[in-house]
mmCIF file of C-alpha atoms in Angstrom:
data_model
loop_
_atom_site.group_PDB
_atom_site.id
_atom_site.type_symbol
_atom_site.label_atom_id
_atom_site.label_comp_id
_atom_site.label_asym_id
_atom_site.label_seq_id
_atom_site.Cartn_x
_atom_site.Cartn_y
_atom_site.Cartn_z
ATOM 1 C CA UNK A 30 97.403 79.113 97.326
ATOM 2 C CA UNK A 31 98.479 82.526 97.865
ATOM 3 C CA UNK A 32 96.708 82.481 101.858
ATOM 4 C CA UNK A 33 98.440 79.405 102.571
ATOM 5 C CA UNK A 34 102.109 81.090 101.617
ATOM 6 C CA UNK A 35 101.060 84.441 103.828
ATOM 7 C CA UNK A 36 100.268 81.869 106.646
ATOM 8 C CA UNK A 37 103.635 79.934 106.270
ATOM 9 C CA UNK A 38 105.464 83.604 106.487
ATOM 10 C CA UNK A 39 103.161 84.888 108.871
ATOM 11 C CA UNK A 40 104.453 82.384 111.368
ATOM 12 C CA UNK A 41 107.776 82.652 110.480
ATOM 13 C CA UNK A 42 107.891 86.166 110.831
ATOM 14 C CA UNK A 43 106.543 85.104 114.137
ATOM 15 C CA UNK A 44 109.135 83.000 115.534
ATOM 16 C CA UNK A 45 111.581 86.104 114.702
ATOM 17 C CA UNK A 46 110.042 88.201 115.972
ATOM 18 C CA UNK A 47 109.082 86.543 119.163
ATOM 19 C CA UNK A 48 112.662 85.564 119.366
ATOM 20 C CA UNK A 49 113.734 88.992 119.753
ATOM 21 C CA UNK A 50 111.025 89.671 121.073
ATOM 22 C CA UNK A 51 110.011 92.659 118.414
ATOM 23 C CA UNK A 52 106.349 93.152 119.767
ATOM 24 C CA UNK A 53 105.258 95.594 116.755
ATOM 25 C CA UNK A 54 106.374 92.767 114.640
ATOM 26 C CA UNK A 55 104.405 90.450 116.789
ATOM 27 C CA UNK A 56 101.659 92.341 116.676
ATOM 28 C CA UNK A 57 101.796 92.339 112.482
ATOM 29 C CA UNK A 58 102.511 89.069 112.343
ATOM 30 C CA UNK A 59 99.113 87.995 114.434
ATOM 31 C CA UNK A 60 96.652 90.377 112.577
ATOM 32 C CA UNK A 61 98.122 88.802 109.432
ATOM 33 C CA UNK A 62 97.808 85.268 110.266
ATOM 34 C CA UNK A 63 93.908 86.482 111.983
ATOM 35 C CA UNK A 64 93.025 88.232 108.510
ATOM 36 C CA UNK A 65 94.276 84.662 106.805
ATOM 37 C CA UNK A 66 93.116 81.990 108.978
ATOM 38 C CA UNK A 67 89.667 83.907 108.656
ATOM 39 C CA UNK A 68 89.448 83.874 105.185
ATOM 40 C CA UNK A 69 90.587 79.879 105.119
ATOM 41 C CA UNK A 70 86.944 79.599 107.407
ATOM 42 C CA UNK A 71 89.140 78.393 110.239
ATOM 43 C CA UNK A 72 87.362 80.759 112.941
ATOM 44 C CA UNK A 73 89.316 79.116 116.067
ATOM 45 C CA UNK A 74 92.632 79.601 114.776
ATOM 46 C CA UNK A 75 91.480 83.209 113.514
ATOM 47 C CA UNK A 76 90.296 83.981 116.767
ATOM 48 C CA UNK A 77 93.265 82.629 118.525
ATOM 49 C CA UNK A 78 95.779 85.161 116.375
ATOM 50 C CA UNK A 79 92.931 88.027 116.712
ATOM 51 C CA UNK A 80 93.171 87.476 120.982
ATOM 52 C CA UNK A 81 96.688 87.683 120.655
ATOM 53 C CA UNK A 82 96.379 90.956 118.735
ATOM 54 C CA UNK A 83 94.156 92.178 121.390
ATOM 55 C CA UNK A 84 96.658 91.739 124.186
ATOM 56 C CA UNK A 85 99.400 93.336 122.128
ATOM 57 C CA UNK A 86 97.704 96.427 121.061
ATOM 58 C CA UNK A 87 96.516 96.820 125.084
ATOM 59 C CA UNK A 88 99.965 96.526 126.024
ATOM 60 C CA UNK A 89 101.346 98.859 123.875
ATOM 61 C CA UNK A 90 98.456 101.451 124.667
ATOM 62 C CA UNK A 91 99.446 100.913 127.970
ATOM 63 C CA UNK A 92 103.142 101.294 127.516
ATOM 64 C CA UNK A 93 102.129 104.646 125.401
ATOM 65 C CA UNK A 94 99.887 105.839 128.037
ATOM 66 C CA UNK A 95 102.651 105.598 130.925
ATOM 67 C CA UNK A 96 105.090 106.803 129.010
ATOM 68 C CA UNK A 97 103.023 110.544 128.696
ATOM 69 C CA UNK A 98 101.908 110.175 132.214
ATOM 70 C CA UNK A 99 105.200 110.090 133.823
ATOM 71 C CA UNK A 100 106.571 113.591 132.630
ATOM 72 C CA UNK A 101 103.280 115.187 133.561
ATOM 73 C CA UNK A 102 103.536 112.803 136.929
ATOM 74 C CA UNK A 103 107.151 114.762 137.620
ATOM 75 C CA UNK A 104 105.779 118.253 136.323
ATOM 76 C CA UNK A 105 102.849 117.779 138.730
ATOM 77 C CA UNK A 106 105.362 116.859 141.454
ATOM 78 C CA UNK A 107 107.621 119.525 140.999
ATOM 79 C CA UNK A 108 105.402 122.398 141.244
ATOM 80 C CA UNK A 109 103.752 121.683 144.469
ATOM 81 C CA UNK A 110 107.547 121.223 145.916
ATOM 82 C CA UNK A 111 107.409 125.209 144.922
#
């Protein structure tokens, strides 16, 4: 069964990519195993991967979101020492 072989390299992909800790990998590797687990009708395990997903992507919006703030933090900064 061709969902049954994603699943098996889904979580292997995991454990590498949790090993070196590779997040966007991580974060593939859950909405595959969600997407698979979902279409096996096994709704815990689906929702397990898609929760998983969720706290990825808001990490990595959050990550992106201080990563623009700082500059304009320091521009900000830097003009009223003017």
């Amino acid at each position: 069964n061709q969902v049954d072989k994603a699943i098996e390299l889904g979580q292997k992909s995991l454990a590498i990519t949790e090993k070196h800790q590779i997040i966007f990998g991580n974060r593939e590797a859950f909405a595959l195993l969600s997407d698979c687990y979902t279409q096996k009708g096994e709704f815990e395990k689906a929702l397990h991967y898609y929760k998983k997903l969720m706290q990825i992507n808001d990490s990595i919006w959050s990550y992106e979101s201080v990563k623009k703030i700082i500059p304009l933090q320091n521009l900000y900064e830097k003009q009223n020492q003017e």
